[in-house]
Structure formats: C-alpha cells, structure tokens
mmCIF file of C-alpha atoms in Angstrom:
data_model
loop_
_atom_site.group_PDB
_atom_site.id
_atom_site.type_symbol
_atom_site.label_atom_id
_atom_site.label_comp_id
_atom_site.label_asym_id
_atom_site.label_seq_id
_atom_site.Cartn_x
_atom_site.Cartn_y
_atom_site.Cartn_z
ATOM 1 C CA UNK A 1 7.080 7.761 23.240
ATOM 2 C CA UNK A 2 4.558 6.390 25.880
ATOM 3 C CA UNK A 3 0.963 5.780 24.660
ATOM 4 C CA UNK A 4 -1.467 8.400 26.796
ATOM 5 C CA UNK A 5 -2.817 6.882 29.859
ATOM 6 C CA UNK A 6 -6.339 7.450 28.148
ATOM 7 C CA UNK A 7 -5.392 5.222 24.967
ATOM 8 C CA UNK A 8 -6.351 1.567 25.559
ATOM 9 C CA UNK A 9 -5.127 -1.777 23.505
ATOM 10 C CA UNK A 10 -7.861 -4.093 23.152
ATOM 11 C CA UNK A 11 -9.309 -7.163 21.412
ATOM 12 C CA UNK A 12 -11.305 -6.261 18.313
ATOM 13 C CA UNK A 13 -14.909 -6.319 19.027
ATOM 14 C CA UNK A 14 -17.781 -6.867 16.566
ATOM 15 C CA UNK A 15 -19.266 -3.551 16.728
ATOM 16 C CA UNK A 16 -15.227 -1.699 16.040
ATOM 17 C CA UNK A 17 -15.854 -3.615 12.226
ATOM 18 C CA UNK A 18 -17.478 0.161 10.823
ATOM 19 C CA UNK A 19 -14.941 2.590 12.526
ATOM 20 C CA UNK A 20 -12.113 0.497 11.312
ATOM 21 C CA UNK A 21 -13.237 -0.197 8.348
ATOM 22 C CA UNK A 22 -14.347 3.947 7.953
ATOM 23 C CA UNK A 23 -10.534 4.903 8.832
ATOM 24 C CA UNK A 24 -9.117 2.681 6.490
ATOM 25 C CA UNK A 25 -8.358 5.086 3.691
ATOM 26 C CA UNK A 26 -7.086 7.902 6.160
ATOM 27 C CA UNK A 27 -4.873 5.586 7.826
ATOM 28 C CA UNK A 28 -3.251 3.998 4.453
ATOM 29 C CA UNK A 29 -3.338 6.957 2.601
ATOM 30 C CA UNK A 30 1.127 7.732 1.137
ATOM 31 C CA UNK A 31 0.997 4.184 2.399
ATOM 32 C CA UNK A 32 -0.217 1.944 -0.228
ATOM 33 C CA UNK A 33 1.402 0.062 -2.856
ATOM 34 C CA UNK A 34 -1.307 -0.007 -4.688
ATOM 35 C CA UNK A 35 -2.215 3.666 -4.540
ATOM 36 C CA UNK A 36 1.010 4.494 -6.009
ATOM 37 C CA UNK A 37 0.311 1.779 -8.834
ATOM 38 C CA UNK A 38 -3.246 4.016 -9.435
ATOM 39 C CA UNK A 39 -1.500 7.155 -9.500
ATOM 40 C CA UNK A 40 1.329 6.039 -11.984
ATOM 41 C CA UNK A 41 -0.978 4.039 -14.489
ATOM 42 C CA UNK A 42 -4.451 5.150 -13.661
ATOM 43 C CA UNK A 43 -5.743 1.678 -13.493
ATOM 44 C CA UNK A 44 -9.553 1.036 -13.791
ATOM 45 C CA UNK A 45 -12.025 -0.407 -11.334
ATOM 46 C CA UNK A 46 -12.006 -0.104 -7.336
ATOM 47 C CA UNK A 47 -10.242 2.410 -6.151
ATOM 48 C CA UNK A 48 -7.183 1.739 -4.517
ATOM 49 C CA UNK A 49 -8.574 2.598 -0.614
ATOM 50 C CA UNK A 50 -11.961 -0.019 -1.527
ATOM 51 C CA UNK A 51 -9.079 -2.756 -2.214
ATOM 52 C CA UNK A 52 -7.531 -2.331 1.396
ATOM 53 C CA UNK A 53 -11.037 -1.876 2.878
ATOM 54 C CA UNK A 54 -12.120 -5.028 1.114
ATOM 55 C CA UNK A 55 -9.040 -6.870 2.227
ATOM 56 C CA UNK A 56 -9.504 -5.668 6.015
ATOM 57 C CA UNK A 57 -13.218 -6.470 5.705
ATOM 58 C CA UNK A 58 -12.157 -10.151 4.529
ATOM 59 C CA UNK A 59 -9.520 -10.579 7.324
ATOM 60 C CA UNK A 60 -12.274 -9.296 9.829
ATOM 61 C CA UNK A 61 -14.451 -11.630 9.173
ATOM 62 C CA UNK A 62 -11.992 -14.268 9.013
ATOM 63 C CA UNK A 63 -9.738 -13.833 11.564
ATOM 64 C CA UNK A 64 -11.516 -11.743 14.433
ATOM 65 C CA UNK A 65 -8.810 -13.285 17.136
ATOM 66 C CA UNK A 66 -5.997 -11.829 15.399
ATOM 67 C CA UNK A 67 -7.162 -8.032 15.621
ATOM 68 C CA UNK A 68 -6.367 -5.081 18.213
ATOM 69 C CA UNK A 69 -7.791 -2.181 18.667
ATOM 70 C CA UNK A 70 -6.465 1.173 19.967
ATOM 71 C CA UNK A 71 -9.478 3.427 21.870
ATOM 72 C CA UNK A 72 -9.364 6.800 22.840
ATOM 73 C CA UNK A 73 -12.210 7.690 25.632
ATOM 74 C CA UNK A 74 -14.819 5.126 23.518
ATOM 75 C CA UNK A 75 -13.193 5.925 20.248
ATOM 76 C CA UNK A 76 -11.522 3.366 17.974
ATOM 77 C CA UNK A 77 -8.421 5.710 16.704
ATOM 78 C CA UNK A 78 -6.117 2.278 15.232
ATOM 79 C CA UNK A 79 -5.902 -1.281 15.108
ATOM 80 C CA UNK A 80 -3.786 -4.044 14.228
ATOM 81 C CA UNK A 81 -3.518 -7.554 12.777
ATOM 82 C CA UNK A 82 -1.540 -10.539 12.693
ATOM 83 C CA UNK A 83 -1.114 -14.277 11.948
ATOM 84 C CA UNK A 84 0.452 -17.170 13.284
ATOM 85 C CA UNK A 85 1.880 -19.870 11.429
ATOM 86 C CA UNK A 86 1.505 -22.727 14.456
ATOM 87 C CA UNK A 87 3.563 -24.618 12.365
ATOM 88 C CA UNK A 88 6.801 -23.033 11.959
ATOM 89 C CA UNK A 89 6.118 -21.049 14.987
ATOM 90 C CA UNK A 90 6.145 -17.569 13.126
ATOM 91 C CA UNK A 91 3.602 -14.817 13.587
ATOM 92 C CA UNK A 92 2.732 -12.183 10.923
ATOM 93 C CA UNK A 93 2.800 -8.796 11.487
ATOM 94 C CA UNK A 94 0.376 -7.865 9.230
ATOM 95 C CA UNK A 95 -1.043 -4.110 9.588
ATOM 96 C CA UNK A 96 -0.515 -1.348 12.152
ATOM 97 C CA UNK A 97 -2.797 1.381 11.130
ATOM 98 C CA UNK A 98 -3.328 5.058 13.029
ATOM 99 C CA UNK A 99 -6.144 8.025 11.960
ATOM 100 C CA UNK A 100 -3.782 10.691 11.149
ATOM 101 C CA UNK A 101 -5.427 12.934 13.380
ATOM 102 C CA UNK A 102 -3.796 10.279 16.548
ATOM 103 C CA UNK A 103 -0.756 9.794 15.406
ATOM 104 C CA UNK A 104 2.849 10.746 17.351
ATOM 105 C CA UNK A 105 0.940 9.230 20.305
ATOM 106 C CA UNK A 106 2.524 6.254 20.694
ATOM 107 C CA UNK A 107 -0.725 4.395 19.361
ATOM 108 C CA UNK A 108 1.128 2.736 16.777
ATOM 109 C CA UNK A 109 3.914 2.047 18.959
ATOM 110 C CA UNK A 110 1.805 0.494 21.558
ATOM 111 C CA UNK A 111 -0.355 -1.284 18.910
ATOM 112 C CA UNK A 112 3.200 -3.307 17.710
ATOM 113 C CA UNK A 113 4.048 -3.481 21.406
ATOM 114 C CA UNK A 114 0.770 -5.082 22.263
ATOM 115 C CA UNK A 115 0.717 -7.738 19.075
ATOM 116 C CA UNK A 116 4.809 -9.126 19.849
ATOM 117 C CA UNK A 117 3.624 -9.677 23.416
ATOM 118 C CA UNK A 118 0.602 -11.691 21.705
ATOM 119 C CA UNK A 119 3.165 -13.342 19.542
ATOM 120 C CA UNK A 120 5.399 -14.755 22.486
ATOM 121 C CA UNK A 121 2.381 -15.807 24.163
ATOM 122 C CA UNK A 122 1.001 -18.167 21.312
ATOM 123 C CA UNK A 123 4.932 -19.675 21.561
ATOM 124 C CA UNK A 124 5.895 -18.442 18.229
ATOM 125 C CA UNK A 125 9.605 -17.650 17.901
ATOM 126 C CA UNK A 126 10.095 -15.566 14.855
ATOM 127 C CA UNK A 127 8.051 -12.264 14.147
ATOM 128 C CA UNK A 128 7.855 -11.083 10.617
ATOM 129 C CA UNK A 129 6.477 -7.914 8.789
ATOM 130 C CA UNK A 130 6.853 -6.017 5.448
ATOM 131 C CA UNK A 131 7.333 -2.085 5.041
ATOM 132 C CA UNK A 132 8.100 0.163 2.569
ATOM 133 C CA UNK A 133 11.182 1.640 2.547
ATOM 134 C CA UNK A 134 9.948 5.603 2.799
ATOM 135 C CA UNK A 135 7.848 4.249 5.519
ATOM 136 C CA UNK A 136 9.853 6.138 8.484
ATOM 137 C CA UNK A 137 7.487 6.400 11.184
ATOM 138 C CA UNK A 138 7.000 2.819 10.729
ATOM 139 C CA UNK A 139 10.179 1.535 10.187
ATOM 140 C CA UNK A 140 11.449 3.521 13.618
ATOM 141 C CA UNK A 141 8.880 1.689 15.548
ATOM 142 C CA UNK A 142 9.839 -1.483 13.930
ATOM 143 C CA UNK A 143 13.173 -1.030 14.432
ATOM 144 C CA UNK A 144 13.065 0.361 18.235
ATOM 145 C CA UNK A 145 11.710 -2.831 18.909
ATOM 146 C CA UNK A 146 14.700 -4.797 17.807
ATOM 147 C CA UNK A 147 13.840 -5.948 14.019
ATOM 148 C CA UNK A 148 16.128 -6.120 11.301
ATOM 149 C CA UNK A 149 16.368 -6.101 7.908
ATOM 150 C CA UNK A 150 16.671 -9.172 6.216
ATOM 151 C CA UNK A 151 15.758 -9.014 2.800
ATOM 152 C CA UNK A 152 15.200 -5.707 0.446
ATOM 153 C CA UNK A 153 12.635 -5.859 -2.782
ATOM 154 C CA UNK A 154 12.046 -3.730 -5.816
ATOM 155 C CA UNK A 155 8.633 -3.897 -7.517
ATOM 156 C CA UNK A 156 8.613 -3.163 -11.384
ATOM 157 C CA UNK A 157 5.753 -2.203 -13.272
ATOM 158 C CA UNK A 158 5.792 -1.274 -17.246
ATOM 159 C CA UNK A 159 2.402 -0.267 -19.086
ATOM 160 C CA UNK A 160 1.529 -3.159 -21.827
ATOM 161 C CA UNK A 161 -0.829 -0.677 -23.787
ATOM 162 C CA UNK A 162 -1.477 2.741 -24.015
ATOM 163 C CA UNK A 163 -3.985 4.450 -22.050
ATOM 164 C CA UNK A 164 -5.702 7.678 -23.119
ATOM 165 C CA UNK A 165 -5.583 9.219 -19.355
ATOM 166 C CA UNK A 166 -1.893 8.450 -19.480
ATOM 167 C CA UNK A 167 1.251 8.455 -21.476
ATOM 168 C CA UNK A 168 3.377 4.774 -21.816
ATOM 169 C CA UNK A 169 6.181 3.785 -19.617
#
C-alpha cells in the first residue's frame, strides 16, 4: 500500500520529542516484550509503557540523526530509528512505530522504506532488525521488502518467589 500523498517522511526535529514520546504507549501497546512480562508476573516499579518511553527519550537525546518522522497535515502520526555500525557496515533497524488511529496507511511501510534508503546511503551493506513472531503487520512489511529470517529465539521466564498478586510458574 502507497503512503497518502498528505503523509510526509522527515528528519526528527526537536520540537516532534513530546508527540513521539506521548504516542509511545499507543503505538507499542500488544507489542512489547516487556508488557507481556508485566502481565504474566506483575512485576513492580515503572510500568512497562514508562520503560519504552524512557528508552526512546534516551535514544532521542542521543541519537537525534538516526530518527524519522511520519506527519500528517502538521501532525507527527510515527517515527522511526536506527543505527549504524560504520564498522562492519551494518545498520540497525531499531523501531517503526504507528498511532493506531494511522495505521493501514502505508506509514509504517514508508517509515521502513525511508530508513533502508538511509541505510544504503551511509554505505552500509547489511540491514538488521528484531520482531516478534505474532508481529504480522510488521513482519509483512519486513518481509515485502526482501528480509529474511535468519535466526528464531525463545525467551523463558520462571517466577523465583511467590507473589501475592500472582500464583508461581
């Protein structure tokens, strides 16, 4: 699917930091490893959407060069983020993040689109990411694009001691 002719890829700009940082939980919301770890142990302390804001805060201020935004008439409605490893020549696909309320737009699409043509144009000659398998919508856009699996995971997690808000397993 083509992206709208309204929706435009951009570099991240300073004043995007609050509207992507406000969307964060909408966007990674059935998408988060460690949501599902809070829902199956009830672990205590930050909430599982403050830990992705507070990691997208930290790569923000980090790495502003390595951010994209998607805009909708003024309105920041996705981003993305990457890395490059200079040395090995391999760039990071790192997160491609929609509002719900844009999505099956070809936003994402065009957000992946716009980061490999970033990629190829900082030389690097291997693109990487990491999905979750009942990730679909992104695996499809991943996939249309010409990546392939190369390596499958499983993440264990066992309770060491009983919790009152939850029974052991």
């Amino acid at each position: 699917m083509k992206p709208q002719p309204n929706i435009l890829i951009r570099r991240f700009k300073r004043e995007d930091f609050e509207a992507i940082l406000g969307m964060t939980e909408s966007c990674w919301r059935g998408a988060s490893f460690n949501q599902r770890i809070e829902e199956l142990f009830g672990l205590r302390g930050k909430p599982w959407w403050e830990l992705k804001r507070d990691s997208i805060k930290g790569f923000l201020e980090r790495h502003p060069d390595w951010v994209f935004v998607a805009e909708v008439d003024g309105k920041v409605v996705g981003y993305a983020t990457y890395s490059l490893d200079r040395t090995q020549r391999v760039g990071h696909v790192l997160n491609n993040a929609v509002h719900p309320d844009w999505r099956r737009k070809g936003i994402g699409r065009a957000l992946h689109r716009r980061v490999l043509e970033e990629l190829k144009r900082e030389g690097m000659e291997v693109a990487l990411l990491v999905t979750a398998v009942h990730n679909v919508p992104a695996r499809r856009i991943y996939e249309s694009h010409g990546f392939e699996v190369v390596w499958e995971a499983l993440y264990y997690a066992k309770r060491l001691r009983p919790s009152p808000n939850s029974s052991s397993r």
